[in-house]
CSV table of C-alpha atoms in Angstrom, one decimal:
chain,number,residue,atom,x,y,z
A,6,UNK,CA,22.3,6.0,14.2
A,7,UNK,CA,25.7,6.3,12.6
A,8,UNK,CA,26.3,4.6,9.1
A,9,UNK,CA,27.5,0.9,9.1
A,10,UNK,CA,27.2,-2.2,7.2
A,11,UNK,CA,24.1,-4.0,6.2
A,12,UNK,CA,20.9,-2.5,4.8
A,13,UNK,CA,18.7,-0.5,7.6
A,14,UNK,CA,15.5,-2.6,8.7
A,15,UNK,CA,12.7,-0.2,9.7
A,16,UNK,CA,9.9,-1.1,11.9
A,17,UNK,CA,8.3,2.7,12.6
A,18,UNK,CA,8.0,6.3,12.4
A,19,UNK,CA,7.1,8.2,15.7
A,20,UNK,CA,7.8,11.6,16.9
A,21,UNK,CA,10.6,11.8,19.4
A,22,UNK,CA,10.3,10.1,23.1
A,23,UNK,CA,12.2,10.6,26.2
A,24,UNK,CA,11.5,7.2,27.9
A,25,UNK,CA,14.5,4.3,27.1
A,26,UNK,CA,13.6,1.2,25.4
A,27,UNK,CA,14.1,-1.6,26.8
A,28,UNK,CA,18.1,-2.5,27.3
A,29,UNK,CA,17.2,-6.3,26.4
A,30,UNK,CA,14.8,-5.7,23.3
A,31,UNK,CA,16.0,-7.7,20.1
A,32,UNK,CA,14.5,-7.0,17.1
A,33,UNK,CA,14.5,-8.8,13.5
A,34,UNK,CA,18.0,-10.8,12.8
A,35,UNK,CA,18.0,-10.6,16.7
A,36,UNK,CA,19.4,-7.0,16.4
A,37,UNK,CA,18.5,-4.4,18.9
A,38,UNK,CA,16.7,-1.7,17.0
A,39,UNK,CA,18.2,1.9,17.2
A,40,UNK,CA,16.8,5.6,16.5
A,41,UNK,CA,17.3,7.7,13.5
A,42,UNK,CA,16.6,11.3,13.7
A,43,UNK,CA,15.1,13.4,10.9
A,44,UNK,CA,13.4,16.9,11.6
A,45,UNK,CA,10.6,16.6,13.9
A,46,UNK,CA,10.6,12.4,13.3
A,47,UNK,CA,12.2,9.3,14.2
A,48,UNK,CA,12.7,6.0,12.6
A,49,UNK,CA,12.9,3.0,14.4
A,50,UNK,CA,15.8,0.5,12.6
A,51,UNK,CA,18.0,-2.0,12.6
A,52,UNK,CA,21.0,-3.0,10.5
A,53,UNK,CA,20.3,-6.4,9.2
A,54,UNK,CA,22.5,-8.3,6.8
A,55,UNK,CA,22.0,-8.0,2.9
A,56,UNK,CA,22.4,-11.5,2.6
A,57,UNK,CA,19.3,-12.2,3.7
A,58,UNK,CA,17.3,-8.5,3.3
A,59,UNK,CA,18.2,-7.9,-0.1
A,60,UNK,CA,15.6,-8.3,-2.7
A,61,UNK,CA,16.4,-11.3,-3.9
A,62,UNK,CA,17.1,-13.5,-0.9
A,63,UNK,CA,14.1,-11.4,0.7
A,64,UNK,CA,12.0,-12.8,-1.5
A,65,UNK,CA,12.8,-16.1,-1.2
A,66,UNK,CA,12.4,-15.8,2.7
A,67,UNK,CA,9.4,-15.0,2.4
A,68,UNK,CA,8.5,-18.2,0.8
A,69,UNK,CA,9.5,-19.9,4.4
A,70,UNK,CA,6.6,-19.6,7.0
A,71,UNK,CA,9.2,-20.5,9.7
A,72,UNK,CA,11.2,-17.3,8.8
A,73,UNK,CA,8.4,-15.3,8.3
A,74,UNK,CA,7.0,-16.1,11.1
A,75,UNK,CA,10.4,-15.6,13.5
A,76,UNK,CA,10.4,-11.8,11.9
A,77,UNK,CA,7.3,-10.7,12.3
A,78,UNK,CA,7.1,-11.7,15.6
A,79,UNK,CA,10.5,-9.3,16.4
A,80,UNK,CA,9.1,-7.2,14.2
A,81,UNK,CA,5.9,-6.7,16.3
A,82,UNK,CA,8.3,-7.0,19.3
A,83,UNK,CA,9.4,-4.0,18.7
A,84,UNK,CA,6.4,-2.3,17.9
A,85,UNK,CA,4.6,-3.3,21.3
A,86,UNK,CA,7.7,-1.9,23.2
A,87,UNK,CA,7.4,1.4,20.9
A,88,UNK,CA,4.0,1.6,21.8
A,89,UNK,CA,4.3,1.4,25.8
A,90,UNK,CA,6.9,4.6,25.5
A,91,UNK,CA,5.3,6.4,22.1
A,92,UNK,CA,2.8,6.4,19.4
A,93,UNK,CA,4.1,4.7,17.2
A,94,UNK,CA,3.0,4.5,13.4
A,95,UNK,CA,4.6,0.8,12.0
A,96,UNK,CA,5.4,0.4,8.6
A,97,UNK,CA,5.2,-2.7,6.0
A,98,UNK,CA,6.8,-6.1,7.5
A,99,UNK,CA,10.1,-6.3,5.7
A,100,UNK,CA,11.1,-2.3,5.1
A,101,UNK,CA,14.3,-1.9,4.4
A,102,UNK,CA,16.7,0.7,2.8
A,103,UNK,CA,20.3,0.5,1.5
A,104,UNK,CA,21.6,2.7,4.3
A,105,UNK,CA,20.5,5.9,6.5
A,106,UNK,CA,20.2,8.5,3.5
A,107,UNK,CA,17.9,6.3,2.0
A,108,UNK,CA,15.6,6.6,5.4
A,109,UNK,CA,16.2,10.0,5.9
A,110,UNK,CA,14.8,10.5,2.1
A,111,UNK,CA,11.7,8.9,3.0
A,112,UNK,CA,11.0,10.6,6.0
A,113,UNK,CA,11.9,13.9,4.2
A,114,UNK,CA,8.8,12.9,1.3
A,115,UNK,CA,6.5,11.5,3.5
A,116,UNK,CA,7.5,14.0,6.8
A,117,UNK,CA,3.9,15.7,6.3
A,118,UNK,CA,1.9,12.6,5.9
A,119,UNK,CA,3.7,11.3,9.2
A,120,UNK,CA,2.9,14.2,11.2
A,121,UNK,CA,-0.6,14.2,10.4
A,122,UNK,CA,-1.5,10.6,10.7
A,123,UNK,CA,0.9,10.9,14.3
A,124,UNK,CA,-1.2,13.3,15.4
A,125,UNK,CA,-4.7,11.8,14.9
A,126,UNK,CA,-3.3,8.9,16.5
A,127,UNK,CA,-1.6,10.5,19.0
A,128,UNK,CA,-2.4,9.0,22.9
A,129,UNK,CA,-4.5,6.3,20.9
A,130,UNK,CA,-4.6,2.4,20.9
A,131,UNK,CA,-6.3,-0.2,18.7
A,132,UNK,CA,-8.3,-3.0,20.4
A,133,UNK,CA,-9.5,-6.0,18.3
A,134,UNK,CA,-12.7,-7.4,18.8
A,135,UNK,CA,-13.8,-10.7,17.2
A,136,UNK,CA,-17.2,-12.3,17.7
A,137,UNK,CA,-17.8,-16.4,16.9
A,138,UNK,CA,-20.9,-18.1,16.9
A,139,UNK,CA,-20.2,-22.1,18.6
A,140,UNK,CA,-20.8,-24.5,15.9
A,141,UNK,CA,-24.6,-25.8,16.0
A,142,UNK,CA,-24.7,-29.2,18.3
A,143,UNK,CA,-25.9,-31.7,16.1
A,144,UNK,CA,-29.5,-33.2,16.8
A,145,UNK,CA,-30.3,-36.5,18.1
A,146,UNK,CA,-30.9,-38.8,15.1
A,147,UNK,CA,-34.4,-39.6,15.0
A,148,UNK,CA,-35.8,-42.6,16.4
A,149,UNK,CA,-37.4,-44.2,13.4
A,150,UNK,CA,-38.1,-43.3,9.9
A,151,UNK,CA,-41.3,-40.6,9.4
A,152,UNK,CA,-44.6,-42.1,8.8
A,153,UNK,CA,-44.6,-40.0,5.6
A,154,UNK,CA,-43.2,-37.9,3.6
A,155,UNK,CA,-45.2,-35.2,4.8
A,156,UNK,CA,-44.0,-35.4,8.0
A,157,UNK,CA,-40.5,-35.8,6.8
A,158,UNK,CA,-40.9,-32.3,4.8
A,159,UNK,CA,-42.6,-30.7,7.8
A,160,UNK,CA,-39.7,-31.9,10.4
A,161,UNK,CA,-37.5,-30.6,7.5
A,162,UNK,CA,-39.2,-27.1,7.2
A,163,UNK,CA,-38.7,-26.9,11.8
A,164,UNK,CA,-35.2,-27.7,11.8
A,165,UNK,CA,-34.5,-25.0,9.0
A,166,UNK,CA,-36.7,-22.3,10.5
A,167,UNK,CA,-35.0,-23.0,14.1
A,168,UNK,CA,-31.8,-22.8,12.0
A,169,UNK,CA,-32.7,-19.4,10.6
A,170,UNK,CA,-34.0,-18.6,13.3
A,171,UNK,CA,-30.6,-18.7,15.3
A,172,UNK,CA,-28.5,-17.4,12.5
A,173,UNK,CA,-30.7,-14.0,12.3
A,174,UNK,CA,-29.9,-13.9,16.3
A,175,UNK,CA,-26.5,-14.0,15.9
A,176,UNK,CA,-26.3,-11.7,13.5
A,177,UNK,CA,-28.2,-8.9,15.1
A,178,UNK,CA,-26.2,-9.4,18.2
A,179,UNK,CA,-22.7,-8.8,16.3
A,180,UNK,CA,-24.5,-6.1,14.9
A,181,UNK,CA,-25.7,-4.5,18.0
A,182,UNK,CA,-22.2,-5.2,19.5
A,183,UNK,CA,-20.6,-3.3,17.1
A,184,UNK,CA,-22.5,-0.5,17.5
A,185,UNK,CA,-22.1,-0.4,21.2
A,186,UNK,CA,-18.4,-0.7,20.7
A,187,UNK,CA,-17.9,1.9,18.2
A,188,UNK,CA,-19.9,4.7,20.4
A,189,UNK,CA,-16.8,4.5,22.4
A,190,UNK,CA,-14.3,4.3,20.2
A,191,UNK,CA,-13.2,7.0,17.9
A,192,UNK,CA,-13.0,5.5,14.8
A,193,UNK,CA,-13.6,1.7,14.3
A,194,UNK,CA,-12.8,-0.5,11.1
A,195,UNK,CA,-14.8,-3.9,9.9
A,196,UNK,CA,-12.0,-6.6,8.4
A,197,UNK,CA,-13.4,-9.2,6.3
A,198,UNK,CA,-14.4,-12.8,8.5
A,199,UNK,CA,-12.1,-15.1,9.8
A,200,UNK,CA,-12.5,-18.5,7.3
A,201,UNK,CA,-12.5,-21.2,10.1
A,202,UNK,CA,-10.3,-23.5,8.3
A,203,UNK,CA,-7.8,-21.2,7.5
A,204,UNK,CA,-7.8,-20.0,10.6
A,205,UNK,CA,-7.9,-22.9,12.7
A,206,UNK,CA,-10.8,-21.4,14.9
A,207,UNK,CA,-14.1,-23.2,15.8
A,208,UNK,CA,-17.1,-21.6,15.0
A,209,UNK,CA,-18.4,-18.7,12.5
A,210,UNK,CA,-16.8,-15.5,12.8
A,211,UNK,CA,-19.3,-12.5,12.7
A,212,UNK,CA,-17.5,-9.6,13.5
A,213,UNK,CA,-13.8,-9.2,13.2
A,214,UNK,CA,-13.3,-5.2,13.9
A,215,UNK,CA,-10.9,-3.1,15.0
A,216,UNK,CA,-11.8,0.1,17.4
A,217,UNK,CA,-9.1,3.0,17.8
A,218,UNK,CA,-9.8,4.0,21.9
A,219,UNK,CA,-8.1,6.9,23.6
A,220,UNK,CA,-5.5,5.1,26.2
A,221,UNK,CA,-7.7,7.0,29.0
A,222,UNK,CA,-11.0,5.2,28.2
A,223,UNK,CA,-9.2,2.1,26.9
A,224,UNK,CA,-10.2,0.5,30.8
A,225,UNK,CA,-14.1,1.4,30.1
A,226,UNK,CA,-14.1,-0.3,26.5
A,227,UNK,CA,-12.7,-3.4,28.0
A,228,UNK,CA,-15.0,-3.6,30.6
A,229,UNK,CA,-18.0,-2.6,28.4
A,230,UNK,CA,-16.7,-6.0,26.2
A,231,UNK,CA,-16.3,-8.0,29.5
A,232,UNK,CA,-19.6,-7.3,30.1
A,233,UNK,CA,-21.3,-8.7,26.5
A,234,UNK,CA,-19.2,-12.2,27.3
A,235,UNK,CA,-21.7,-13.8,28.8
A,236,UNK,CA,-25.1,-11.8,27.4
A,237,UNK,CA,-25.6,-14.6,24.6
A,238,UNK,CA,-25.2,-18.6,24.9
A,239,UNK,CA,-23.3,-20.2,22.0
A,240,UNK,CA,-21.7,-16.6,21.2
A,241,UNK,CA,-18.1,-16.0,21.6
A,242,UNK,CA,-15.9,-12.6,22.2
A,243,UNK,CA,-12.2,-12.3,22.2
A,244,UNK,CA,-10.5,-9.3,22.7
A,245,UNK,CA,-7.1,-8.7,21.9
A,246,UNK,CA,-4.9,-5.2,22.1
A,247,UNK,CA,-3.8,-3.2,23.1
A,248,UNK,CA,-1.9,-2.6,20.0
A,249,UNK,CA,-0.1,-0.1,17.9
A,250,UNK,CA,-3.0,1.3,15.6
A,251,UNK,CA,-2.3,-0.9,12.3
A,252,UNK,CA,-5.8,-1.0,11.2
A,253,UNK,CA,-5.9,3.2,11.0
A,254,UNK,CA,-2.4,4.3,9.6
A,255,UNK,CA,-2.9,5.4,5.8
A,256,UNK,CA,0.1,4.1,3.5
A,257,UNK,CA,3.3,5.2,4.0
A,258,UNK,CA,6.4,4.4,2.0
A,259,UNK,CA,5.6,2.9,-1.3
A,260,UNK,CA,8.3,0.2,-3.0
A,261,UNK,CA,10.9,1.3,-6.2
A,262,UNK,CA,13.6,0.0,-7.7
A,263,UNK,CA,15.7,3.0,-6.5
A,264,UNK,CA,18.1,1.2,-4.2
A,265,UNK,CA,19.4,4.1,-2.2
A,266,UNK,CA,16.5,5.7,-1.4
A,267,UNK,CA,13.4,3.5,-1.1
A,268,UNK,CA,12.6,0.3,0.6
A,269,UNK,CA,12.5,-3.4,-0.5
A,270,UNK,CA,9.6,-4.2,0.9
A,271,UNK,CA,8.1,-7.2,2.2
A,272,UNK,CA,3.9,-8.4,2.4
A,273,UNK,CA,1.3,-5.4,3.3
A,274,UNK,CA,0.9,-4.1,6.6
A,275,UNK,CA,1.9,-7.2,9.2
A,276,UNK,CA,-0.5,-9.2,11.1
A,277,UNK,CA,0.3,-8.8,14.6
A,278,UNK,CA,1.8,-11.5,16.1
A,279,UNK,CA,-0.5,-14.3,17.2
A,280,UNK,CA,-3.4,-12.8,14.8
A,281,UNK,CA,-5.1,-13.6,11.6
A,282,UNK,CA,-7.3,-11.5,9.6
């Protein structure tokens, strides 16, 4: 990609691919993202304007949820397209250098940490895998007031036991799920659960994980979690992916205040579009 102006917005590393992108793929700023050759590497950029991916107007962009949200999902865009042609390894939403020496440098310093990670993910896809218990239905009221208080303690002692009862369930089965998934996966990882009203999703979330499946068994590990759908009542599975393996790339480019050489960069690691953690 030959020098021009603007700062250069980079959404990967991968080694180099033969297959075409698509011809109609916009990426952040609506900008079609380009190639960059380094060595054995590639980085996958755009030029986006410095008035709004400098440091300081970054920062305040990254105040505004709408605009946040409008980039990272043509950031992740780009990534998915990357990851039907490649392997892809993304970096940090909101990477950006002054220009193309400054990406080149950072390929050149991190070049063997790229190669290795590329190569353990190489032919390689993450699937998500998120496990909700249904809220509890709420019990009938009672139809009059205990005879006692004993009998109020002891009706108070059954729903609490049934209660525990259901939780210690649930829990084994996203326990015994996980296990099951991870025996065919490669590697897996555990993120910390979903908080309901953050999220916006009904129900407890018991398992939030993240499996990194060959692409030639990725058709047996979704049928193997098609098949636990319906094994428990009041249990949920989603599955989401395939993606680009986020949850299993180890830190690439790290920020400075050297503007020609290293990035401005934005939040940690993206969430994929559509996804919460």
């Amino acid at each position: 990609m030959t020098a021009q102006g603007g700062l250069r917005y980079v959404y990967a590393v991968c080694r180099p691919f033969a297959a075409a992108l698509q011809t109609q793929l916009s990426g952040v700023a609506g900008v079609p993202p380009g190639l960059l050759r380094h060595h054995g590497l590639v980085a996958v950029v755009s030029t986006v304007p410095e008035g709004d991916f400098a440091e300081e107007p970054l920062r305040d962009h990254l105040e505004d949820l709408d605009w946040l949200a409008a980039t990272a999902r043509a950031h992740q865009g780009v990534i998915d397209a990357l990851t039907t042609v490649t392997t892809p390894l993304p970096l940090r939403l909101a990477t950006v250098f002054r220009d193309d020496s400054g990406v080149r440098t950072m390929m050149e310093a991190r070049e063997a940490d790229f190669l290795h990670t590329l190569d353990r993910l190489e032919g390689r896809v993450e699937w998500g895998v998120k496990l909700y218990a249904d809220p509890p239905e709420q019990p009938p009221p009672p139809a009059g007031r205990p005879a006692t208080g004993r009998e109020y303690l002891r009706q108070r002692r059954t729903d609490t036991r049934a209660h525990e009862e259901k939780r210690r369930a649930a829990e084994e089965f996203a326990r015994t799920l996980h296990e099951r998934l991870s025996g065919r996966a490669e590697a897996c990882r555990l993120h910390p659960p979903q908080n309901a009203t953050l999220s916006g999703v009904p129900g407890q979330n018991l398992l939030n994980a993240a499996y990194l499946v060959s692409r030639a068994d990725s058709e047996e590990f979704v049928e193997l979690v098609d098949r636990t759908k319906d094994e428990t009542p009041a249990m949920r599975v989603e599955l989401t992916g395939p993606w680009a393996a986020y949850s299993f790339t180890e830190p690439t480019a790290e920020p400075t205040t050297e503007p020609t050489t290293e990035p401005v960069t934005g939040p940690p690691a993206p969430v994929r579009a559509g996804e919460q953690r």
